[in-house]
Short mmCIF file of C-alpha atoms and ligand atoms in Angstrom, two decimals:
data_model
loop_
_atom_site.label_atom_id
_atom_site.label_comp_id
_atom_site.label_asym_id
_atom_site.label_seq_id
_atom_site.Cartn_x
_atom_site.Cartn_y
_atom_site.Cartn_z
CA MET A 1 -18.92 18.50 -10.67
CA LYS A 2 -19.06 15.70 -13.23
CA ILE A 3 -15.79 13.75 -13.31
CA LYS A 4 -15.19 11.27 -16.12
CA THR A 5 -14.52 7.71 -15.02
CA LYS A 6 -10.92 6.58 -15.20
CA THR A 7 -9.79 2.97 -15.00
CA ILE A 8 -6.50 2.43 -13.27
CA ARG A 9 -3.49 1.32 -15.23
CA PHE A 10 -0.24 0.65 -13.42
CA TYR A 11 3.24 1.22 -14.81
CA GLN A 12 6.37 -0.56 -13.59
CA ASP A 13 10.06 -0.74 -14.46
CA LYS A 14 9.53 -2.45 -17.81
CA ASP A 15 7.45 0.57 -18.85
CA LEU A 16 10.18 3.13 -18.14
CA ASP A 17 11.38 3.23 -21.77
CA SER A 18 7.98 3.97 -23.21
CA LEU A 19 7.08 6.47 -20.47
CA LEU A 20 10.30 8.42 -21.01
CA GLN A 21 10.78 8.16 -24.76
CA SER A 22 9.46 11.61 -25.57
CA THR A 23 11.46 13.40 -22.83
CA ASP A 24 14.90 14.99 -23.19
CA LEU A 25 16.48 12.48 -20.80
CA GLN A 26 19.71 10.88 -22.02
CA GLU A 27 19.98 7.14 -22.54
CA LYS A 28 22.49 6.93 -19.71
CA ASP A 29 20.09 8.64 -17.30
CA ILE A 30 17.34 6.22 -18.26
CA LEU A 31 19.68 3.28 -17.67
CA GLY A 32 20.53 4.74 -14.26
CA MET A 33 16.85 5.06 -13.48
CA LYS A 34 16.29 1.43 -14.47
CA ALA A 35 19.15 0.38 -12.20
CA VAL A 36 17.58 2.23 -9.26
CA ALA A 37 14.20 0.65 -10.07
CA LYS A 38 15.78 -2.79 -9.55
CA VAL A 39 16.35 -1.88 -5.89
CA LEU A 40 13.64 0.61 -4.96
CA PRO A 41 10.36 -0.62 -6.38
CA PHE A 42 8.88 1.56 -9.12
CA ARG A 43 5.16 1.79 -9.62
CA THR A 44 3.02 4.61 -10.87
CA ASN A 45 -0.35 4.91 -12.60
CA ASN A 46 -2.14 6.68 -15.41
CA TYR A 47 -3.57 9.44 -13.17
CA VAL A 48 -0.14 10.37 -11.81
CA VAL A 49 1.34 10.27 -15.33
CA GLU A 50 -1.49 12.06 -17.15
CA GLU A 51 -2.75 14.56 -14.58
CA LEU A 52 -0.19 15.14 -11.82
CA ILE A 53 3.22 15.23 -13.45
CA ASP A 54 4.10 18.35 -15.41
CA TRP A 55 6.05 16.81 -18.32
CA LYS A 56 7.34 20.22 -19.41
CA ASN A 57 9.35 20.26 -16.18
CA ILE A 58 11.24 16.94 -16.34
CA PRO A 59 13.21 15.79 -14.38
CA ASP A 60 12.63 18.51 -11.76
CA ASP A 61 8.87 18.21 -11.47
CA PRO A 62 8.24 17.27 -7.81
CA ILE A 63 5.74 14.53 -8.60
CA PHE A 64 8.17 13.04 -11.11
CA ARG A 65 10.86 13.04 -8.40
CA LEU A 66 8.38 11.57 -5.97
CA THR A 67 7.42 8.54 -8.06
CA PHE A 68 10.14 7.98 -10.66
CA PRO A 69 13.56 6.55 -9.78
CA HIS A 70 16.48 8.91 -10.17
CA PRO A 71 20.09 7.75 -10.73
CA GLU A 72 21.33 9.58 -7.64
CA MET A 73 19.00 7.68 -5.33
CA LEU A 74 21.63 4.94 -4.92
CA PRO A 75 25.28 5.28 -3.95
CA THR A 76 27.36 5.65 -7.15
CA GLN A 77 29.27 2.41 -6.81
CA GLU A 78 26.22 0.27 -6.32
CA ARG A 79 24.27 1.99 -9.07
CA ASP A 80 27.17 1.59 -11.54
CA ARG A 81 27.43 -2.09 -10.71
CA LEU A 82 23.77 -2.56 -11.60
CA MET A 83 24.06 -0.39 -14.72
CA ASP A 84 26.91 -2.60 -15.95
CA LEU A 85 24.87 -5.73 -15.37
CA LEU A 86 21.89 -4.21 -17.19
CA SER A 87 23.85 -2.97 -20.20
CA ASN A 88 25.56 -6.39 -20.51
CA ASN A 89 22.20 -8.15 -20.37
CA ALA A 90 23.28 -10.15 -17.33
CA PRO A 91 21.03 -13.04 -16.25
CA LYS A 92 17.94 -11.92 -14.32
CA ALA A 93 18.90 -13.99 -11.30
CA GLU A 94 22.25 -12.26 -11.03
CA ILE A 95 20.68 -8.80 -11.21
CA LYS A 96 18.16 -9.79 -8.58
CA ALA A 97 20.82 -11.12 -6.24
CA VAL A 98 22.80 -7.89 -6.45
CA ALA A 99 19.65 -5.79 -5.98
CA ASN A 100 18.71 -7.78 -2.87
CA GLU A 101 22.18 -7.37 -1.44
CA ILE A 102 21.92 -3.58 -1.88
CA ARG A 103 18.46 -3.57 -0.35
CA ARG A 104 19.62 -5.24 2.81
CA GLY A 105 22.16 -2.47 3.27
CA LEU A 106 19.43 0.18 3.24
CA ASN A 107 18.14 -0.21 6.81
CA PRO A 108 14.69 -1.53 6.01
CA HIS A 109 13.09 -1.28 9.45
CA PRO A 110 14.03 1.98 11.14
CA ALA A 111 13.29 3.09 14.70
CA GLY A 112 13.10 -0.44 16.09
CA GLN A 113 9.72 -1.00 14.46
CA LYS A 114 10.04 -4.74 14.41
CA GLN A 115 11.93 -5.46 17.60
CA TYR A 116 10.08 -3.17 19.95
CA ASN A 117 6.64 -2.21 18.64
CA VAL A 118 5.03 -5.58 18.05
CA PRO A 119 2.96 -6.33 21.16
CA THR A 120 2.41 -9.71 22.76
CA PHE A 121 -0.86 -11.26 23.83
CA ASN A 122 -0.98 -14.47 25.88
CA ASP A 123 2.81 -14.48 25.47
CA GLU A 124 2.56 -14.62 21.67
CA PRO A 125 3.50 -11.74 19.35
CA VAL A 126 0.42 -10.32 17.62
CA PRO A 127 1.29 -10.19 13.91
CA GLY A 128 0.49 -7.16 11.78
CA ILE A 129 0.02 -4.64 14.56
CA GLN A 130 2.22 -2.12 16.33
CA HIS A 131 1.54 -0.62 19.71
CA LYS A 132 4.07 2.00 20.69
CA TYR A 133 2.03 4.80 22.28
CA ASP A 134 -0.66 4.05 24.87
CA GLN A 135 -3.72 5.37 23.04
CA THR A 136 -3.08 4.23 19.49
CA VAL A 137 -2.69 0.86 17.79
CA LEU A 138 -1.47 0.56 14.20
CA ILE A 139 -2.96 -2.18 12.04
CA PHE A 140 -1.34 -3.39 8.81
CA PRO A 141 -4.06 -5.26 6.88
CA THR A 142 -2.54 -8.00 4.72
CA ALA A 143 -4.44 -6.94 1.62
CA GLY A 144 -3.42 -3.30 2.02
CA GLN A 145 0.33 -3.75 1.68
CA THR A 146 0.60 -2.03 -1.66
CA CYS A 147 -0.02 1.49 -2.96
CA TYR A 148 -1.47 3.20 -6.03
CA ALA A 149 2.01 4.47 -6.79
CA TYR A 150 5.25 4.04 -4.86
CA CYS A 151 7.02 7.03 -3.37
CA THR A 152 10.74 6.97 -4.01
CA PHE A 153 11.47 8.08 -0.44
CA CYS A 154 9.28 5.44 1.16
CA PHE A 155 10.54 3.59 4.22
CA ARG A 156 7.99 0.83 3.78
CA TRP A 157 9.34 -0.47 0.50
CA PRO A 158 10.47 -3.83 1.93
CA GLN A 159 6.78 -4.65 2.17
CA PHE A 160 6.38 -4.25 -1.58
CA VAL A 161 9.34 -6.19 -2.88
CA GLY A 162 8.71 -9.61 -1.37
CA LEU A 163 11.74 -9.84 0.88
CA ASP A 164 9.85 -12.29 3.01
CA ASP A 165 11.71 -11.86 6.26
CA LEU A 166 11.00 -8.15 6.05
CA ARG A 167 7.26 -8.48 5.59
CA PHE A 168 5.02 -7.08 8.20
CA ALA A 169 1.30 -7.60 7.95
CA THR A 170 -1.69 -9.12 9.63
CA ARG A 171 -3.01 -12.28 7.98
CA GLU A 172 -6.61 -11.73 8.99
CA SER A 173 -8.74 -9.05 10.49
CA GLY A 174 -9.82 -11.11 13.52
CA ILE A 175 -6.38 -11.51 14.96
CA PHE A 176 -6.08 -8.05 16.49
CA GLN A 177 -9.61 -7.83 17.84
CA ASP A 178 -8.85 -9.80 21.02
CA TYR A 179 -5.92 -7.54 21.65
CA LEU A 180 -8.06 -4.40 21.33
CA GLN A 181 -10.79 -5.82 23.53
CA HIS A 182 -8.31 -6.60 26.29
CA HIS A 183 -6.81 -3.12 26.23
CA GLN A 184 -9.57 -0.73 27.22
CA GLY A 185 -7.11 2.19 27.33
CA ILE A 186 -6.73 2.18 23.55
CA THR A 187 -8.85 4.94 21.97
CA ASP A 188 -7.45 5.09 18.44
CA VAL A 189 -7.08 2.44 15.76
CA LEU A 190 -4.97 3.46 12.79
CA LEU A 191 -5.22 1.34 9.66
CA THR A 192 -2.02 1.73 7.71
CA GLY A 193 0.07 -0.07 5.10
CA GLY A 194 1.15 0.28 2.32
CA ASP A 195 -2.18 1.91 1.67
CA PRO A 196 -5.32 0.34 3.16
CA MET A 197 -7.40 2.23 0.58
CA THR A 198 -6.04 -0.11 -2.11
CA MET A 199 -8.42 -2.66 -0.59
CA LYS A 200 -11.91 -3.05 -1.97
CA THR A 201 -14.58 -1.48 0.23
CA ARG A 202 -15.81 -4.94 1.16
CA GLN A 203 -12.35 -5.95 2.45
CA LEU A 204 -11.91 -2.69 4.31
CA ALA A 205 -15.29 -3.22 5.97
CA LEU A 206 -14.00 -6.50 7.47
CA TYR A 207 -11.54 -4.44 9.51
CA ILE A 208 -13.80 -1.52 10.31
CA GLU A 209 -17.29 -2.89 10.91
CA PRO A 210 -16.42 -5.12 13.89
CA LEU A 211 -15.13 -2.02 15.66
CA LEU A 212 -18.63 -0.52 15.55
CA THR A 213 -20.04 -3.12 17.97
CA PRO A 214 -20.48 -2.39 21.71
CA GLU A 215 -17.37 -4.44 22.68
CA PHE A 216 -15.31 -1.70 21.09
CA ASP A 217 -16.98 1.30 22.67
CA HIS A 218 -13.55 2.36 23.98
CA ILE A 219 -12.34 2.91 20.40
CA GLN A 220 -13.31 6.52 19.76
CA THR A 221 -11.39 7.15 16.59
CA ILE A 222 -10.72 5.14 13.49
CA ARG A 223 -7.93 6.56 11.40
CA ILE A 224 -6.97 5.48 7.92
CA GLY A 225 -3.50 6.44 6.74
CA THR A 226 -3.58 6.84 2.98
CA LYS A 227 -1.92 8.42 -0.03
CA SER A 228 -4.86 7.49 -2.27
CA ILE A 229 -6.45 10.94 -2.35
CA ALA A 230 -3.22 12.18 -3.93
CA TYR A 231 -2.36 9.18 -6.13
CA TRP A 232 -5.78 7.81 -7.07
CA PRO A 233 -8.64 10.17 -6.09
CA TYR A 234 -10.94 8.20 -8.40
CA ARG A 235 -11.11 5.72 -5.50
CA TYR A 236 -13.63 8.12 -3.93
CA VAL A 237 -15.31 9.40 -7.09
CA THR A 238 -15.76 6.97 -9.98
CA ASP A 239 -14.36 3.55 -8.92
CA ASP A 240 -16.97 0.76 -8.91
CA ASP A 241 -17.21 0.70 -5.13
CA ALA A 242 -16.61 4.42 -4.49
CA ASP A 243 -20.20 4.99 -3.39
CA ASP A 244 -20.11 1.92 -1.12
CA LEU A 245 -16.99 3.36 0.45
CA LEU A 246 -18.72 6.64 1.22
CA ARG A 247 -21.63 4.68 2.77
CA LEU A 248 -19.11 2.83 4.97
CA PHE A 249 -17.59 6.14 6.09
CA GLU A 250 -21.07 7.49 6.87
CA LYS A 251 -21.86 4.42 8.91
CA VAL A 252 -18.76 4.89 11.06
CA VAL A 253 -19.68 8.52 11.69
CA GLN A 254 -23.33 7.66 12.41
CA GLN A 255 -22.18 5.11 15.00
CA GLY A 256 -20.65 8.03 16.87
CA LYS A 257 -17.00 7.40 16.01
CA HIS A 258 -14.53 9.96 14.80
CA LEU A 259 -13.32 8.89 11.37
CA ALA A 260 -10.03 10.52 10.47
CA ILE A 261 -8.50 10.11 7.04
CA MET A 262 -4.77 10.73 7.54
CA ALA A 263 -3.91 11.92 4.05
CA HIS A 264 -0.34 12.03 2.80
CA TYR A 265 0.36 15.02 0.58
CA GLU A 266 3.93 15.89 -0.36
CA HIS A 267 3.15 18.80 -2.66
CA TRP A 268 0.33 21.20 -3.48
CA GLN A 269 0.25 19.89 -7.07
CA GLU A 270 -1.44 16.82 -5.60
CA LEU A 271 -4.40 18.98 -4.52
CA ASP A 272 -4.67 20.88 -7.76
CA THR A 273 -6.80 18.71 -10.07
CA PRO A 274 -10.60 18.66 -10.37
CA VAL A 275 -10.82 15.01 -9.32
CA ALA A 276 -8.58 15.62 -6.28
CA GLU A 277 -10.90 18.42 -5.15
CA GLU A 278 -13.96 16.29 -5.77
CA ALA A 279 -12.51 13.39 -3.74
CA ILE A 280 -11.95 15.68 -0.75
CA ARG A 281 -15.43 17.14 -1.08
CA ARG A 282 -17.03 13.68 -1.19
CA ILE A 283 -15.04 12.34 1.78
CA ARG A 284 -15.92 15.37 3.88
CA SER A 285 -19.58 15.05 2.95
CA THR A 286 -19.64 11.76 4.93
CA GLY A 287 -18.65 13.51 8.15
CA ALA A 288 -15.10 12.15 8.06
CA GLN A 289 -12.25 14.54 8.83
CA ILE A 290 -9.15 14.76 6.64
CA ARG A 291 -5.85 15.42 8.39
CA THR A 292 -2.71 15.86 6.32
CA GLN A 293 0.93 14.95 6.80
CA ALA A 294 4.19 14.58 4.88
CA PRO A 295 7.94 14.53 5.31
CA VAL A 296 10.05 17.43 4.15
CA LEU A 297 12.17 16.14 1.26
CA ARG A 298 15.03 17.59 -0.71
CA HIS A 299 14.21 17.80 -4.46
CA ILE A 300 10.47 17.68 -3.72
CA ASN A 301 9.21 20.11 -1.11
CA ASP A 302 12.24 21.71 0.57
CA SER A 303 10.94 25.28 0.44
CA ALA A 304 8.76 27.29 2.78
CA GLU A 305 6.68 28.56 -0.17
CA THR A 306 5.75 25.02 -1.17
CA TRP A 307 4.58 24.19 2.37
CA ALA A 308 2.73 27.46 2.91
CA LYS A 309 0.89 27.06 -0.39
CA MET A 310 0.11 23.41 0.38
CA TRP A 311 -1.21 24.17 3.89
CA ASN A 312 -3.28 27.06 2.58
CA MET A 313 -4.85 24.91 -0.12
CA GLN A 314 -5.57 22.18 2.41
CA VAL A 315 -7.28 24.55 4.83
CA HIS A 316 -9.23 26.05 1.94
CA ALA A 317 -10.45 22.55 1.03
CA GLY A 318 -11.44 21.85 4.64
CA CYS A 319 -8.49 19.60 5.55
CA ILE A 320 -6.55 19.92 8.81
CA PRO A 321 -2.73 20.10 8.54
CA TYR A 322 -1.27 17.68 11.10
CA TYR A 323 2.42 16.70 10.88
CA MET A 324 5.52 17.80 8.99
CA PHE A 325 7.98 14.91 9.33
CA VAL A 326 11.73 14.67 8.99
CA GLU A 327 12.74 12.07 6.39
CA ARG A 328 13.50 8.71 8.02
CA GLN A 329 16.85 7.08 7.79
CA THR A 330 16.17 4.39 5.27
CA GLY A 331 16.07 3.81 1.52
CA ALA A 332 17.32 6.68 -0.65
CA LYS A 333 17.93 8.86 2.40
CA GLU A 334 21.06 10.58 1.06
CA TYR A 335 19.05 11.88 -1.85
CA PHE A 336 16.15 13.25 0.16
CA ARG A 337 17.40 14.24 3.55
CA ILE A 338 18.12 17.78 4.67
CA PRO A 339 19.77 19.06 7.85
CA LEU A 340 17.46 19.40 10.84
CA VAL A 341 18.17 23.11 11.00
CA LYS A 342 16.99 23.53 7.40
CA ALA A 343 13.81 21.57 8.11
CA TRP A 344 13.12 23.81 11.07
CA GLU A 345 13.73 26.96 8.98
CA ILE A 346 11.28 25.74 6.34
CA TYR A 347 8.67 25.06 9.02
CA GLN A 348 9.22 28.38 10.76
CA GLN A 349 9.05 30.35 7.51
CA ALA A 350 6.03 28.47 6.20
CA ILE A 351 3.91 28.52 9.35
CA GLN A 352 4.09 32.33 9.57
CA GLN A 353 2.46 32.55 6.12
CA VAL A 354 -0.74 30.70 7.08
CA SER A 355 -3.62 31.64 9.35
CA GLY A 356 -4.18 29.98 12.69
CA LEU A 357 -6.24 27.25 11.01
CA GLY A 358 -3.12 26.11 9.15
CA ARG A 359 -0.93 26.29 12.24
CA THR A 360 -2.31 22.97 13.45
CA ALA A 361 0.65 21.50 11.53
CA ARG A 362 3.32 20.39 14.01
CA GLY A 363 6.91 19.86 13.04
CA PRO A 364 9.47 19.16 12.00
CA VAL A 365 8.99 15.80 13.75
CA MET A 366 11.35 12.83 13.91
CA SER A 367 9.54 9.57 14.49
CA ALA A 368 12.43 7.93 16.30
CA LEU A 369 13.09 5.04 18.68
CA PRO A 370 12.13 6.87 21.93
CA GLY A 371 9.16 8.71 20.39
CA LYS A 372 8.10 11.57 18.18
CA VAL A 373 10.59 14.36 18.77
CA VAL A 374 9.76 17.84 17.49
CA ILE A 375 12.36 20.52 16.82
CA ASP A 376 10.91 23.53 18.60
CA GLY A 377 13.69 25.83 17.46
CA VAL A 378 17.25 27.01 17.65
CA ALA A 379 18.27 29.22 20.58
CA GLU A 380 21.26 30.54 22.44
CA ILE A 381 21.17 29.67 26.13
CA ALA A 382 23.92 30.54 28.60
CA GLY A 383 26.27 31.26 25.71
CA GLU A 384 25.67 27.93 23.97
CA LYS A 385 23.82 27.52 20.66
CA VAL A 386 21.30 24.69 21.04
CA PHE A 387 18.39 22.90 19.45
CA VAL A 388 15.28 23.08 21.63
CA LEU A 389 13.47 19.76 21.40
CA SER A 390 10.50 18.02 22.97
CA PHE A 391 8.45 14.85 22.66
CA LEU A 392 4.98 14.93 21.08
CA GLN A 393 4.66 11.20 21.70
CA ALA A 394 6.90 9.02 23.82
CA ARG A 395 7.36 5.41 24.91
CA GLU A 396 7.08 6.80 28.44
CA PRO A 397 4.12 9.23 28.38
CA ASP A 398 5.63 11.49 31.03
CA TRP A 399 8.47 12.50 28.68
CA CYS A 400 5.98 14.51 26.57
CA LYS A 401 6.31 18.28 26.35
CA ARG A 402 9.42 18.50 28.56
CA PRO A 403 11.81 20.79 26.72
CA PHE A 404 15.32 19.36 26.29
CA PHE A 405 18.41 20.65 24.57
CA ALA A 406 20.98 19.38 22.10
CA ARG A 407 24.21 21.01 21.02
CA PHE A 408 23.58 22.89 17.78
CA ASP A 409 24.94 20.94 14.82
CA PRO A 410 24.38 22.40 11.33
CA ASP A 411 24.88 19.01 9.65
CA ALA A 412 22.74 16.81 11.92
CA THR A 413 19.93 15.10 10.02
CA TRP A 414 18.50 12.82 12.71
CA LEU A 415 18.13 12.45 16.45
CA ASN A 416 21.08 10.08 16.78
CA ASP A 417 23.40 12.72 15.27
CA LEU A 418 22.61 15.00 18.23
CA LYS A 419 24.58 15.34 21.49
CA PRO A 420 23.19 16.73 24.73
CA ALA A 421 23.93 20.40 25.36
CA PHE A 422 25.51 22.01 28.46
CA GLY A 423 28.10 19.24 28.93
CA GLU A 424 25.55 16.58 29.90
CA ASP A 425 26.45 13.07 28.76
CA LYS A 426 22.91 11.78 28.24
CA PHE A 427 19.53 13.14 27.26
CA PHE A 428 17.08 13.03 30.16
CA TYR A 429 15.17 10.04 28.77
CA GLU A 430 18.06 7.77 27.83
CA SER A 431 18.49 5.63 30.95
CA GLN A 432 14.79 4.99 31.17
CA LEU A 433 14.63 4.17 27.47
CA GLU A 434 17.31 1.52 27.92
CA GLU A 435 15.29 -0.06 30.71
CA ILE A 436 12.11 -0.06 28.63
CA LEU A 437 13.84 -1.64 25.63
CA THR A 438 15.53 -4.30 27.73
CA ARG A 439 12.19 -5.24 29.23
CA LYS A 440 10.65 -5.49 25.75
CA ALA A 441 13.55 -7.48 24.35
CA LEU A 442 13.07 -10.02 27.15
CA LYS A 443 9.38 -10.33 26.40
CA VAL A 444 9.49 -10.76 22.61
C1 PLP B 1 2.82 8.65 14.96
C2 PLP B 1 2.48 7.35 15.50
C3 PLP B 1 1.24 7.14 16.11
C4 PLP B 1 0.17 8.22 16.20
O1 PLP B 1 0.59 9.32 16.94
P1 PLP B 1 -0.37 10.58 17.08
O2 PLP B 1 0.50 11.64 17.64
O3 PLP B 1 -1.49 10.18 17.95
O4 PLP B 1 -0.83 10.91 15.69
C5 PLP B 1 1.00 5.90 16.65
N1 PLP B 1 1.91 4.90 16.60
C6 PLP B 1 3.12 5.07 16.03
C7 PLP B 1 4.10 3.94 16.02
C8 PLP B 1 3.45 6.30 15.45
O5 PLP B 1 4.64 6.46 14.89
S1 SF4 B 2 2.00 5.80 -0.33
FE1 SF4 B 2 2.98 5.68 1.70
S2 SF4 B 2 3.44 3.51 2.00
FE2 SF4 B 2 2.99 3.83 -0.18
S3 SF4 B 2 4.96 4.17 -1.16
FE3 SF4 B 2 4.17 6.19 -0.62
S4 SF4 B 2 4.99 6.61 1.43
FE4 SF4 B 2 5.22 4.44 1.05
#
């Protein structure tokens, strides 16, 4: 298929007026959106605006909700305070100070990412990497700490807004290589961000090519976590270095590694354009696999039909559904989160509508402090209604796949809302978790 070249153009908060002028939105709504954009960074691009968003369906269109700020994404009081400042043309510095104050209240680093996941090497913390589960190391390349558009639910937003003490990135590609070489048990390297695919191919190669040498034979899989196939598929099709990128992917595969593109898709609309299909086709032609994941989000994809259709389209395109996440507790969480029981119902009703090839999707999963906890279901055991839970990944590997039980709670939205069932006072892993965290806190 011949796709016409598109050159990227970014939009930010100063463009909100012009982007929204021909919609039916009221002036007050637009002011509310601008207020939210002072706190949660707003960025989108011409592909999202021209090809993904259905402008006949504003403001409910899921891609519009996903990338554009919405007044309800901040608590009323805080939003109104900013709206007042904006409508009174308050000094920029004052607006910024208030926005930063609100940001700090939004729990920027959930699940102990900073305190407990940064490993040490020769007694020094290794910057820009996280090592939580034995097999897999996460790498945050410095140049990949941005995205083609920003998701309004994103928990990584502190990385985009320049709150320096919240930044989290490796300064150079060499710094993590010693660490990998000294840990022969690591099999997977996951490049993440932001979005590492915002880097030029030549920059990306600086992280990937060294891993193809014999010193890194223990690294079997290179994963790249990215939203680019959804937000800027031209990266793989018509960008200047798109063909170089495909050659790099081929090289990884030819060296005998598994290359896994971990693609974030929140909605089937993101798979439904000619260039999105072409990007998938081209990536797969290199021998790379595409695995897909997303959180379940109110206002965007909180229906079983949406997930079933998305998984079906992914399988049809040759992608492998991987995780359905529960929204993390950060940022505009009140706006997006849904009760755990609802997330499980959506999963259960969606998974029955797809063939076995779509049932590789696991979920709903909470990526929490002790590990990745999946809600296996709701059951009644010995007269008590309970959530059945288990770990898919854990700080202590032996916790995996051991069923455990929490008292049913229709309003719970996260692991720390849950209480052990059957009158127990702790979940089975909790004492050991405390020990592990104390040990880590002493080391860092
Ligand atoms: C999810 C996750 C991984 C990868 O887990 P897999 O189950 O292997 O996909 C690695 N590190 C962290 C911190 C994670 O949250
Ligand atoms: S693409 Fe990923 S990292 Fe970037 S804003 Fe969206 S969720 Fe966050």
